[in-house]
Amino acid sequence: MNYILKDENSLYYECGYSCDNALFISLGSEKFFLTDSRYQQEATEIIKNATVIIEGDLYKKANEIIKKSKIKKLNYDPKEWSIFAFEQITNGLDIKLKAKPDFSHKKRIIKSYKEIELLRKAVKLGAKSFDEFAKMINSNGFGKDEYELTYMAKTALSKYGKRELSFDPIVAVNANASKPHALPTNKTLTKNDLLLVDAGLKYKRYCSDRTRTVSTINGFNFSTKQKFKSKKVQKAYDTVLKAHDNAISKARSGMKAKEVDALTRNVIEKAGFGEYYIHSTGHGVGLDIHEMPYISTKSDTIIEDRMVYTIEPGIYIPNEFGIRIEDMVVMIDGKIEVL
Amino acid sequence: MNYILKDENSLYYECGYSCDNALFISLGSEKFFLTDSRYQQEATEIIKNATVIIEGDLYKKANEIIKKSKIKKLNYDPKEWSIFAFEQITNGLDIKLKAKPDFSHKKRIIKSYKEIELLRKAVKLGAKSFDEFAKMINSNGFGKDEYELTYMAKTALSKYGKRELSFDPIVAVNANASKPHALPTNKTLTKNDLLLVDAGLKYKRYCSDRTRTVSTINGFNFSTKQKFKSKKVQKAYDTVLKAHDNAISKARSGMKAKEVDALTRNVIEKAGFGEYYIHSTGHGVGLDIHEMPYISTKSDTIIEDRMVYTIEPGIYIPNEFGIRIEDMVVMIDGKIEVL
């Protein structure tokens, strides 16, 4: 199949290397990696399955390569390309251009065993960073605001800049945690506050993703065993944890994604919190922090072995508090294994 | 004129607000800001010149609004839109779609006096952060590697996460500075090393951008007066500074951008370093870190009052060292004023 890719992670998946100015073209058995002179050394050292071409104008060169090849049909992902870039690539080509939304994501939905090991390692390092972050807060986080706490989370996860993050961490106190994508505020952390942390890091480009909601008593940690002073908060917390555990114990390969979603949603609905569970159960994770499969109420995707995704139910009471517990899982031998 | 915008900074320029899921549509005198319920409160509070519409599917809603309006022609920037998104917006529309590359950037090339004040403030805060970073290095930066130093720069510029950065800082030691877009390495900083720092922050969304190259003797600072041990480095440094100062004193409104570029390039070429000056003299700065005007050898853009851009000549000797000195400037009454 002939195709052309632009997204950095799509390129990395094809040939084990990518950078911020590159294209990948596959024409039958011939493959080309186009980049500029800044990346020549690394690209030629690492890429074994494609011809590395160094060029100033990548779009013009891609257009020439495709023209010369005399192919009749070319696949592309319309989500990867700006109208401007794609017009330059396809200028004057007399071939059929076939839009394939999520072309690379679809290839990547089932992970290899090697990818699973990289994701497992990312998750382990992510969990260690949560422990490190708890230590930092216990020693000097109280009295700091969400901006400073978010920066502290970045410091722990990135190990002072040595590692990339999967996304900007969410660190939210009490009522701010009621927004699933909370941005930091000037709200400071006091003992006994509810603290929600959603954060992840990258290990060899593979992402981790984890959420914990905790009660910040003295010497707290990010385990899932938490005691809150408020009965309402505790009831919501116990419900979210039960929903999380229910999906992990009962999800099976062969189910539809929406059936996995129901495993968390039914528990929360039965406890009377249904209207406060305002998002899907989870999403795939790999080179991208959000990829297939999407574990939502509408998804008919069949869950298969070696898919990796999150289980992250939540309850969000506006202006009061929010609870979310998230783990990354992999389907192995038909069942869920928590990474 | 009818137009539709998607880029966050394009939206902010139109109505003083934007977020990561929004569209702006201008149909004659009617203007619409489309976003989802997460941003309802802020959008309705801030936006005065457009009707705020809260929707789940922004593309579908935009399509409906355009259909109802019975306009005949719609302008868009093909660089702002993915093929996928634009197809959803324009699905079934019987109107002329007119591609206008850099539509918003062209509107933004001349800054208002208010914008100039915001940029001036960003530059001042950026310069203060450089001083703060110098203090940090002098007190405990020696022996740290480029990853840790980069993180230290982020800490100084962001004030522990309170401020956004214009881009990931470049902090490069000795030979690594010979790459204009150096990525951090394990190279540690030792006294008398050459240190290049290229960094900026945002003040009310407006970017600063600055580069200094220094010799890290005891108690060094980021001023442009620098003494290097190596004669070759000193000669290159003095040449870059002379090129920088030459452009700042001689650039005039009414010149072509390529004539401003020549004011740095001629100095460096005359000193015999021409082949090592491998990029343009500068770029516009505003809401985006790179915008118009581009100060390059090929640009016929006429420089006008109230344009804001960088002057950043450099000399890069592969595997040896790199020098760059960068300041942001504004054209006022026909001449350059350094911000």
Coordinates of N, CA and C in Angstrom, one line a residue, chain A residues 38 76 78-79 81-84 86 101 145 147-148 151 154-155 158 160-162 181 186, chain B residues 38 76 78-79 81-84 86 101 145 147-148 151 154-155 158 160-162 181 186:
Chain A
R38 N 19.8 19.4 9.6 CA 20.0 19.3 11.1 C 19.9 17.9 11.6
Y76 N -3.6 8.8 2.7 CA -3.1 9.8 3.7 C -4.2 10.0 4.8
P78 N -6.3 12.6 6.7 CA -6.7 14.0 6.6 C -6.5 14.7 8.0
K79 N -6.4 14.0 9.1 CA -6.2 14.7 10.4 C -4.7 15.1 10.5
W81 N -2.7 16.4 8.1 CA -2.2 17.3 7.1 C -3.0 18.6 7.2
S82 N -2.3 19.8 7.1 CA -2.9 21.0 6.9 C -3.3 21.1 5.4
I83 N -4.3 21.9 5.1 CA -4.7 22.0 3.7 C -3.5 22.6 2.9
F84 N -2.8 23.5 3.5 CA -1.6 24.2 2.8 C -0.5 23.2 2.5
F86 N -0.6 19.9 2.3 CA -1.1 18.8 1.4 C -1.2 19.3 0.0
P101 N -8.7 8.4 7.6 CA -8.6 9.0 9.0 C -8.0 8.0 10.0
D145 N 0.6 27.1 46.3 CA -0.7 27.1 45.4 C -0.6 26.1 44.3
Y147 N -0.3 26.4 41.1 CA 0.8 26.7 40.1 C 2.1 26.0 40.6
E148 N 2.4 26.3 41.9 CA 3.7 25.9 42.4 C 3.7 24.3 42.6
Y151 N 4.2 22.8 39.3 CA 5.6 22.8 38.9 C 6.4 21.8 39.7
K154 N 5.9 18.6 38.0 CA 6.7 18.5 36.8 C 8.2 18.1 37.2
T155 N 8.6 18.7 38.2 CA 10.0 18.5 38.7 C 10.2 17.0 39.0
S158 N 9.6 14.8 35.7 CA 10.7 15.0 34.7 C 12.1 14.7 35.2
Y160 N 13.8 16.8 37.2 CA 14.6 18.0 36.9 C 14.9 18.1 35.4
G161 N 14.0 17.8 34.5 CA 14.2 18.0 33.1 C 14.8 16.9 32.3
K162 N 15.1 15.8 33.0 CA 15.8 14.7 32.3 C 14.8 13.9 31.5
H181 N -10.6 18.7 33.5 CA -9.3 19.3 32.9 C -8.9 20.6 33.6
N186 N -4.8 30.0 42.2 CA -4.0 30.5 43.3 C -4.4 29.7 44.6
Chain B
R38 N -17.1 23.8 28.9 CA -16.0 24.0 29.9 C -15.6 25.4 29.9
Y76 N -10.4 31.8 4.5 CA -9.8 30.9 5.5 C -8.3 30.8 5.3
P78 N -5.3 28.4 4.9 CA -5.1 26.9 4.7 C -4.0 26.3 5.7
K79 N -3.3 27.2 6.3 CA -2.3 26.7 7.3 C -2.9 26.4 8.6
W81 N -5.9 25.0 9.1 CA -6.9 24.0 9.1 C -6.4 22.6 8.6
S82 N -6.8 21.6 9.4 CA -6.5 20.2 8.9 C -7.5 20.0 7.8
I83 N -7.2 19.1 6.9 CA -8.1 18.7 5.8 C -9.4 18.2 6.4
F84 N -9.2 17.4 7.4 CA -10.4 16.7 8.1 C -11.3 17.7 8.7
F86 N -11.6 21.0 8.1 CA -12.2 21.9 7.1 C -13.3 21.2 6.3
P101 N -3.5 32.4 2.8 CA -2.4 32.0 3.7 C -2.0 33.2 4.6
D145 N 24.5 19.4 34.1 CA 24.5 19.2 32.7 C 23.4 20.1 32.0
Y147 N 20.7 19.4 30.5 CA 19.3 19.1 30.9 C 18.9 19.8 32.2
E148 N 19.8 19.7 33.2 CA 19.5 20.4 34.4 C 19.5 21.9 34.3
Y151 N 16.4 23.1 32.7 CA 15.3 23.1 33.7 C 15.4 24.3 34.7
K154 N 14.1 27.2 32.9 CA 12.6 27.2 32.9 C 12.1 27.6 34.3
T155 N 12.8 27.2 35.3 CA 12.4 27.6 36.7 C 12.5 29.1 36.8
S158 N 9.8 30.8 34.2 CA 8.4 30.6 34.6 C 8.1 31.0 36.0
Y160 N 8.8 29.4 38.8 CA 8.3 28.2 39.4 C 6.9 27.9 38.9
G161 N 6.7 28.1 37.6 CA 5.4 27.7 37.0 C 4.3 28.7 37.0
K162 N 4.6 29.9 37.4 CA 3.6 31.0 37.5 C 3.4 31.6 36.1
H181 N 19.6 25.3 16.9 CA 18.5 24.8 17.6 C 18.9 23.7 18.5
N186 N 24.3 15.6 27.8 CA 24.9 15.4 29.1 C 26.1 16.2 29.5

